PDB file of C-alpha atoms in Angstrom:
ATOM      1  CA  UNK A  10     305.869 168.384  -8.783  1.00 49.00           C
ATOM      2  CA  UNK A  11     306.707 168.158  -5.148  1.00 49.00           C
ATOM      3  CA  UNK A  12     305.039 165.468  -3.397  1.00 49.00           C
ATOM      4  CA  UNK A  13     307.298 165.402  -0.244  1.00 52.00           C
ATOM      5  CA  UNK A  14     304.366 165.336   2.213  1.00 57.00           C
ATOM      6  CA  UNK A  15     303.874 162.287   4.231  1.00 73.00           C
ATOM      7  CA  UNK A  16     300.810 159.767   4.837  1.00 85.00           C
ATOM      8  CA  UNK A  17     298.530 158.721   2.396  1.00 96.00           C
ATOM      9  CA  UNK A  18     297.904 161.117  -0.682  1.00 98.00           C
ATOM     10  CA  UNK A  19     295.215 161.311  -3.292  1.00 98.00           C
ATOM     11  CA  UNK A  20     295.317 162.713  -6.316  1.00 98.00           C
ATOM     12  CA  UNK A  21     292.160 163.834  -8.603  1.00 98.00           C
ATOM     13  CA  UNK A  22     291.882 165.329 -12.122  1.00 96.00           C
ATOM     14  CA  UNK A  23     290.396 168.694 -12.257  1.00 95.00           C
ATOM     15  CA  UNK A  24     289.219 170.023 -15.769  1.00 92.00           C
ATOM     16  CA  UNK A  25     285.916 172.107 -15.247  1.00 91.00           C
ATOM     17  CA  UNK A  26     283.798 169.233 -16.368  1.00 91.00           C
ATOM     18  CA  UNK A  27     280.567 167.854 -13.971  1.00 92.00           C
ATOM     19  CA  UNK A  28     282.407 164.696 -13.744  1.00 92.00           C
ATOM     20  CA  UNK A  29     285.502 165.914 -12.574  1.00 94.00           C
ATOM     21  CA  UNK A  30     283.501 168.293  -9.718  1.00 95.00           C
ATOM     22  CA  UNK A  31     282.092 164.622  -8.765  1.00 95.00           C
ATOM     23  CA  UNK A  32     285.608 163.239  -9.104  1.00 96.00           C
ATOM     24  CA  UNK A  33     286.854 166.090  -6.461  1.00 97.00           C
ATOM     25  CA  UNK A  34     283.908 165.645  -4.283  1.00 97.00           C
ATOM     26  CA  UNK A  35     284.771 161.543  -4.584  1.00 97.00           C
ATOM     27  CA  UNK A  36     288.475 162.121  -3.682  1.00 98.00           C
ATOM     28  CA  UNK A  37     287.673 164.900  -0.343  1.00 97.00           C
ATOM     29  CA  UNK A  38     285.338 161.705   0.971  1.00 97.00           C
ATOM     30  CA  UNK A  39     287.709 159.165   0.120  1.00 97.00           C
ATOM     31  CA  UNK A  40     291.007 160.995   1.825  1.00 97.00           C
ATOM     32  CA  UNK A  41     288.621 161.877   4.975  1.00 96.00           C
ATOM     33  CA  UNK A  42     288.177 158.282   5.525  1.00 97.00           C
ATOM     34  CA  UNK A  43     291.915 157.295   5.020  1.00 97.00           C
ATOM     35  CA  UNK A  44     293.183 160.489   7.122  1.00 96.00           C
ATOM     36  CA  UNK A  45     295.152 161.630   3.907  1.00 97.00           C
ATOM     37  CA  UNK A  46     295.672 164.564   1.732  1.00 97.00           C
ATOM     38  CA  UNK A  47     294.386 165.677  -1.183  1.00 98.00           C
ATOM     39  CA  UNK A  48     295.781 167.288  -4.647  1.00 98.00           C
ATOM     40  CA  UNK A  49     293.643 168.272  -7.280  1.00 98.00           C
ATOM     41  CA  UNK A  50     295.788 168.611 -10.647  1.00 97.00           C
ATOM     42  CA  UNK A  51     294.964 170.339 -13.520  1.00 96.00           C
ATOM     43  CA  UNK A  52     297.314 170.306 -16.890  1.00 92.00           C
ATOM     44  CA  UNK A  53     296.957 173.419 -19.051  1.00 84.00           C
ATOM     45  CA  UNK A  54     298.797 173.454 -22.763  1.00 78.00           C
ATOM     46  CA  UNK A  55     299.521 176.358 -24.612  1.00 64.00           C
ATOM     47  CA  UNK A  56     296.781 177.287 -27.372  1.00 57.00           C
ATOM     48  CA  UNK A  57     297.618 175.856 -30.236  1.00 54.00           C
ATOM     49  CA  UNK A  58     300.246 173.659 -28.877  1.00 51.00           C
ATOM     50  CA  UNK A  59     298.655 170.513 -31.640  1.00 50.00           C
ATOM     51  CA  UNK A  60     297.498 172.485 -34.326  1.00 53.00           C
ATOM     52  CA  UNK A  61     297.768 175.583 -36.322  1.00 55.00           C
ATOM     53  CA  UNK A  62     297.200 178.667 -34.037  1.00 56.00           C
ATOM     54  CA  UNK A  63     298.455 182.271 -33.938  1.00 58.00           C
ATOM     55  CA  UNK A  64     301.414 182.802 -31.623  1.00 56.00           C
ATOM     56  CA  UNK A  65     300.690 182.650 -27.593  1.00 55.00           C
ATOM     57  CA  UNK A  66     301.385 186.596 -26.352  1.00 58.00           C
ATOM     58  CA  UNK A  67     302.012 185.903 -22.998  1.00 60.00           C
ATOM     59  CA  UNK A  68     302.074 182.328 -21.056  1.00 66.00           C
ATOM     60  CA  UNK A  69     302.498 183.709 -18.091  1.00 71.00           C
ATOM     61  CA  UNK A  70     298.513 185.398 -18.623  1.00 67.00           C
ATOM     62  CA  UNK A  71     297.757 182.006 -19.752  1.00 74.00           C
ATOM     63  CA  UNK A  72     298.679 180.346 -17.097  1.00 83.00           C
ATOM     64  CA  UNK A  73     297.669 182.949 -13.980  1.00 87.00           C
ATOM     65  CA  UNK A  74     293.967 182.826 -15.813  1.00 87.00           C
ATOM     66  CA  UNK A  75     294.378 179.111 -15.617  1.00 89.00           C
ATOM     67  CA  UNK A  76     295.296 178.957 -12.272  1.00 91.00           C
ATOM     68  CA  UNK A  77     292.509 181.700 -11.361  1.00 93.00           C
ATOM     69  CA  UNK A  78     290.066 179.553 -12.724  1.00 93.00           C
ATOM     70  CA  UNK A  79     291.310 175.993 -11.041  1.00 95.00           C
ATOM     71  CA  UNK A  80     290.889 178.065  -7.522  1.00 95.00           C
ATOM     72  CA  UNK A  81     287.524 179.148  -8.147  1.00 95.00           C
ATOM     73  CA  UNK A  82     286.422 175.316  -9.508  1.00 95.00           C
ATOM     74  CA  UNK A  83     287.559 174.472  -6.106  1.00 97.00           C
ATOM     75  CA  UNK A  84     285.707 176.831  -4.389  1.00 97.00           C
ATOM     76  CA  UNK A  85     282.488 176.308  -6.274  1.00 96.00           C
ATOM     77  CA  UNK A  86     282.559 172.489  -5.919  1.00 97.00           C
ATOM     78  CA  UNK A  87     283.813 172.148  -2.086  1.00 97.00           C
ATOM     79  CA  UNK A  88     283.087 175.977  -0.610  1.00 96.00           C
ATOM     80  CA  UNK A  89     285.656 178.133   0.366  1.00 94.00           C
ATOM     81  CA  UNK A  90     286.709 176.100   3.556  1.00 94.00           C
ATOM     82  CA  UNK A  91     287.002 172.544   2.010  1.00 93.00           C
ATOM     83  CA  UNK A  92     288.849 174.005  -1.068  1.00 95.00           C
ATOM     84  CA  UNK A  93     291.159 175.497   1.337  1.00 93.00           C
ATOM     85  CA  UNK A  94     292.074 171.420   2.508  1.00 94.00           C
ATOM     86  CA  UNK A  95     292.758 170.607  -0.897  1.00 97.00           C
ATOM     87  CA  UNK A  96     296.326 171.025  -2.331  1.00 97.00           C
ATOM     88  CA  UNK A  97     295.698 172.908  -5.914  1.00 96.00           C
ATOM     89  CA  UNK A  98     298.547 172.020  -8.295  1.00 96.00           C
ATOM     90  CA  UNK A  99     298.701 173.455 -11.722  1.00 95.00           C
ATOM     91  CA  UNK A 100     300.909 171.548 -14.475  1.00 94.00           C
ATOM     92  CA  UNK A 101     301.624 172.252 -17.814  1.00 92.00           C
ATOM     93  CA  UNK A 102     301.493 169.432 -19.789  1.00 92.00           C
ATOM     94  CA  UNK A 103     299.166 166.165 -21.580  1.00 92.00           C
ATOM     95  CA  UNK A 104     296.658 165.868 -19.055  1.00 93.00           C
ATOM     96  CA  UNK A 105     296.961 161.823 -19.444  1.00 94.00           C
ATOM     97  CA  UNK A 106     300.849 162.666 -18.573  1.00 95.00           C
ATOM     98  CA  UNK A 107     300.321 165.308 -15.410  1.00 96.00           C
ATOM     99  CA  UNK A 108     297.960 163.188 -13.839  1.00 97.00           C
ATOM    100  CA  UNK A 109     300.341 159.932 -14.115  1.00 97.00           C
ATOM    101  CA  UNK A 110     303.606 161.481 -12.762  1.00 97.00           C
ATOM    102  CA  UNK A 111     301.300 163.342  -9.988  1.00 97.00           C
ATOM    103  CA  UNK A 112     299.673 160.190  -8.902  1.00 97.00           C
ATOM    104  CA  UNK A 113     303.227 158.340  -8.221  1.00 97.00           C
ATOM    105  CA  UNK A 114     302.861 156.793  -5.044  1.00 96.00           C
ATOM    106  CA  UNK A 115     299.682 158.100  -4.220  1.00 97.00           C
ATOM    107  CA  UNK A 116     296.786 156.198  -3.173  1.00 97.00           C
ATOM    108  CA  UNK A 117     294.287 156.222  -5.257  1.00 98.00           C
ATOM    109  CA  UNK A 118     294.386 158.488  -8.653  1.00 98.00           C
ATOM    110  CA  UNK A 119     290.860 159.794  -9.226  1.00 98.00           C
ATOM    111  CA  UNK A 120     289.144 161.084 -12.341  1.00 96.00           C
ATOM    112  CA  UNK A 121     286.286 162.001 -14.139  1.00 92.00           C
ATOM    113  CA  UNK A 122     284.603 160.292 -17.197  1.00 87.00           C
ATOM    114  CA  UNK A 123     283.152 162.162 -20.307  1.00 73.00           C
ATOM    115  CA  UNK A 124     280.236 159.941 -21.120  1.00 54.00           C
ATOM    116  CA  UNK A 125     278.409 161.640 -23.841  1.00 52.00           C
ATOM    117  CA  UNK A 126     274.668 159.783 -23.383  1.00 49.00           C
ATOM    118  CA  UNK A 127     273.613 156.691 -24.715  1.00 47.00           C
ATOM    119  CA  UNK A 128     276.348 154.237 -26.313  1.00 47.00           C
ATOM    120  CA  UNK A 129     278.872 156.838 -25.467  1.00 48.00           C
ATOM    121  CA  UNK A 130     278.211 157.135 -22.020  1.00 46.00           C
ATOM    122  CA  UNK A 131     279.850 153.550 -21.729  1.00 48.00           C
ATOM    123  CA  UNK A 132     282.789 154.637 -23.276  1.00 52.00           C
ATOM    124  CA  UNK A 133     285.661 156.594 -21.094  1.00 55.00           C
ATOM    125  CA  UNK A 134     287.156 159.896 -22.332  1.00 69.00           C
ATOM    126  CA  UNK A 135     290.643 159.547 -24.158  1.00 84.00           C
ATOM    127  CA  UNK A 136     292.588 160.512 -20.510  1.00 89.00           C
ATOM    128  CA  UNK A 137     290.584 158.328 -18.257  1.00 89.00           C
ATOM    129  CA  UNK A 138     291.339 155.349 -20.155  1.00 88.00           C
ATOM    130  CA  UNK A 139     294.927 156.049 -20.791  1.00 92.00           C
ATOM    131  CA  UNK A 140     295.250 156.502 -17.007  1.00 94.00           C
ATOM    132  CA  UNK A 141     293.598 153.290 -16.050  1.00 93.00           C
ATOM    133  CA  UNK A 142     296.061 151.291 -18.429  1.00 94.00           C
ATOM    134  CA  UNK A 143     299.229 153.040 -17.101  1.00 95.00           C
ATOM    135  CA  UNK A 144     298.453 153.994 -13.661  1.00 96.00           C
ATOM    136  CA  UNK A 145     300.914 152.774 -10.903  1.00 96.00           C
ATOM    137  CA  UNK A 146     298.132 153.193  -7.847  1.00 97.00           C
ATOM    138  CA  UNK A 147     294.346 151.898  -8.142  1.00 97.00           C
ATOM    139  CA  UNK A 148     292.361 154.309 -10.640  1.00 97.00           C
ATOM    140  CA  UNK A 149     288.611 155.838  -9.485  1.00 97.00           C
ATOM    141  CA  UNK A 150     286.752 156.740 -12.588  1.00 94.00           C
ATOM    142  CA  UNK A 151     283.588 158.427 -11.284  1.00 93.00           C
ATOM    143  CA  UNK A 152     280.553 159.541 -13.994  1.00 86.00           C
ATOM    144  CA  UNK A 153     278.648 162.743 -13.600  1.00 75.00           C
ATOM    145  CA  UNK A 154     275.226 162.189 -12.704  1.00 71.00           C
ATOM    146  CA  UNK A 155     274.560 164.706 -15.433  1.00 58.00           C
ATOM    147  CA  UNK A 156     275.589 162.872 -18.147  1.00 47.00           C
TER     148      UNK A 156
END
């Protein structure tokens, strides 16, 4: 990933979920108020890539529809002219993983949280907790008021 831009970055997890449009909207506010940049990331695997699957066709498909569909998350969550301020990287990859090399001297790494309702909802998803024990920059994990 090239992060060769200057001043202070932020980087936010993007997976289609409510609590990572909150995470996005979380990260805009944040990098407004520190005059920085921001990069949503999204990590996309081939299907099948941890269990038994039929063979991919063509990853290139895969990953164009992928892309397709982090550009219009961005669009639905921030409108067409805040998604346009947003940096939209697409990385193929353990999501845990992407989002940990992205955030390397960022600011602030930002992500969502799957709580699932009642005892669950205190729990954090598998990649939120992975990247608040390993993260090298301070970790935002923001809850969908949905869940």
């Amino acid at each position: 990933m090239d992060m060769e831009e200057s001043g202070p970055r932020v980087v936010v997890g993007i997976d289609g979920s409510a609590s990572s449009h909150g995470a996005l909207r979380w990260a805009v506010r944040y990098a407004d108020q520190i005059s920085g940049s921001v990069d949503a990331v999204a990590a996309w695997e081939l299907p099948g890539m941890y269990g038994w699957s039929g063979p991919v066709v063509d990853t290139a498909l895969d990953e164009d529809n992928a892309r397709q569909r982090l550009v219009q998350e961005l669009r639905d969550v921030l409108g067409a002219e805040g998604a346009s301020s947003v940096r939209a990287l697409l990385v193929r990859g353990n999501p845990a993983d992407v989002l940990l090399r992205a955030a390397e001297g960022a600011e602030a790494l930002v992500v969502g949280s799957h709580g699932r309702g009642g005892f669950a909802r205190a729990l954090l998803g598998s990649v939120s907790h992975r990247v608040a024990q390993h993260a090298n920059c301070p970790v935002v994990i923001v809850r969908s008021k949905e869940s």
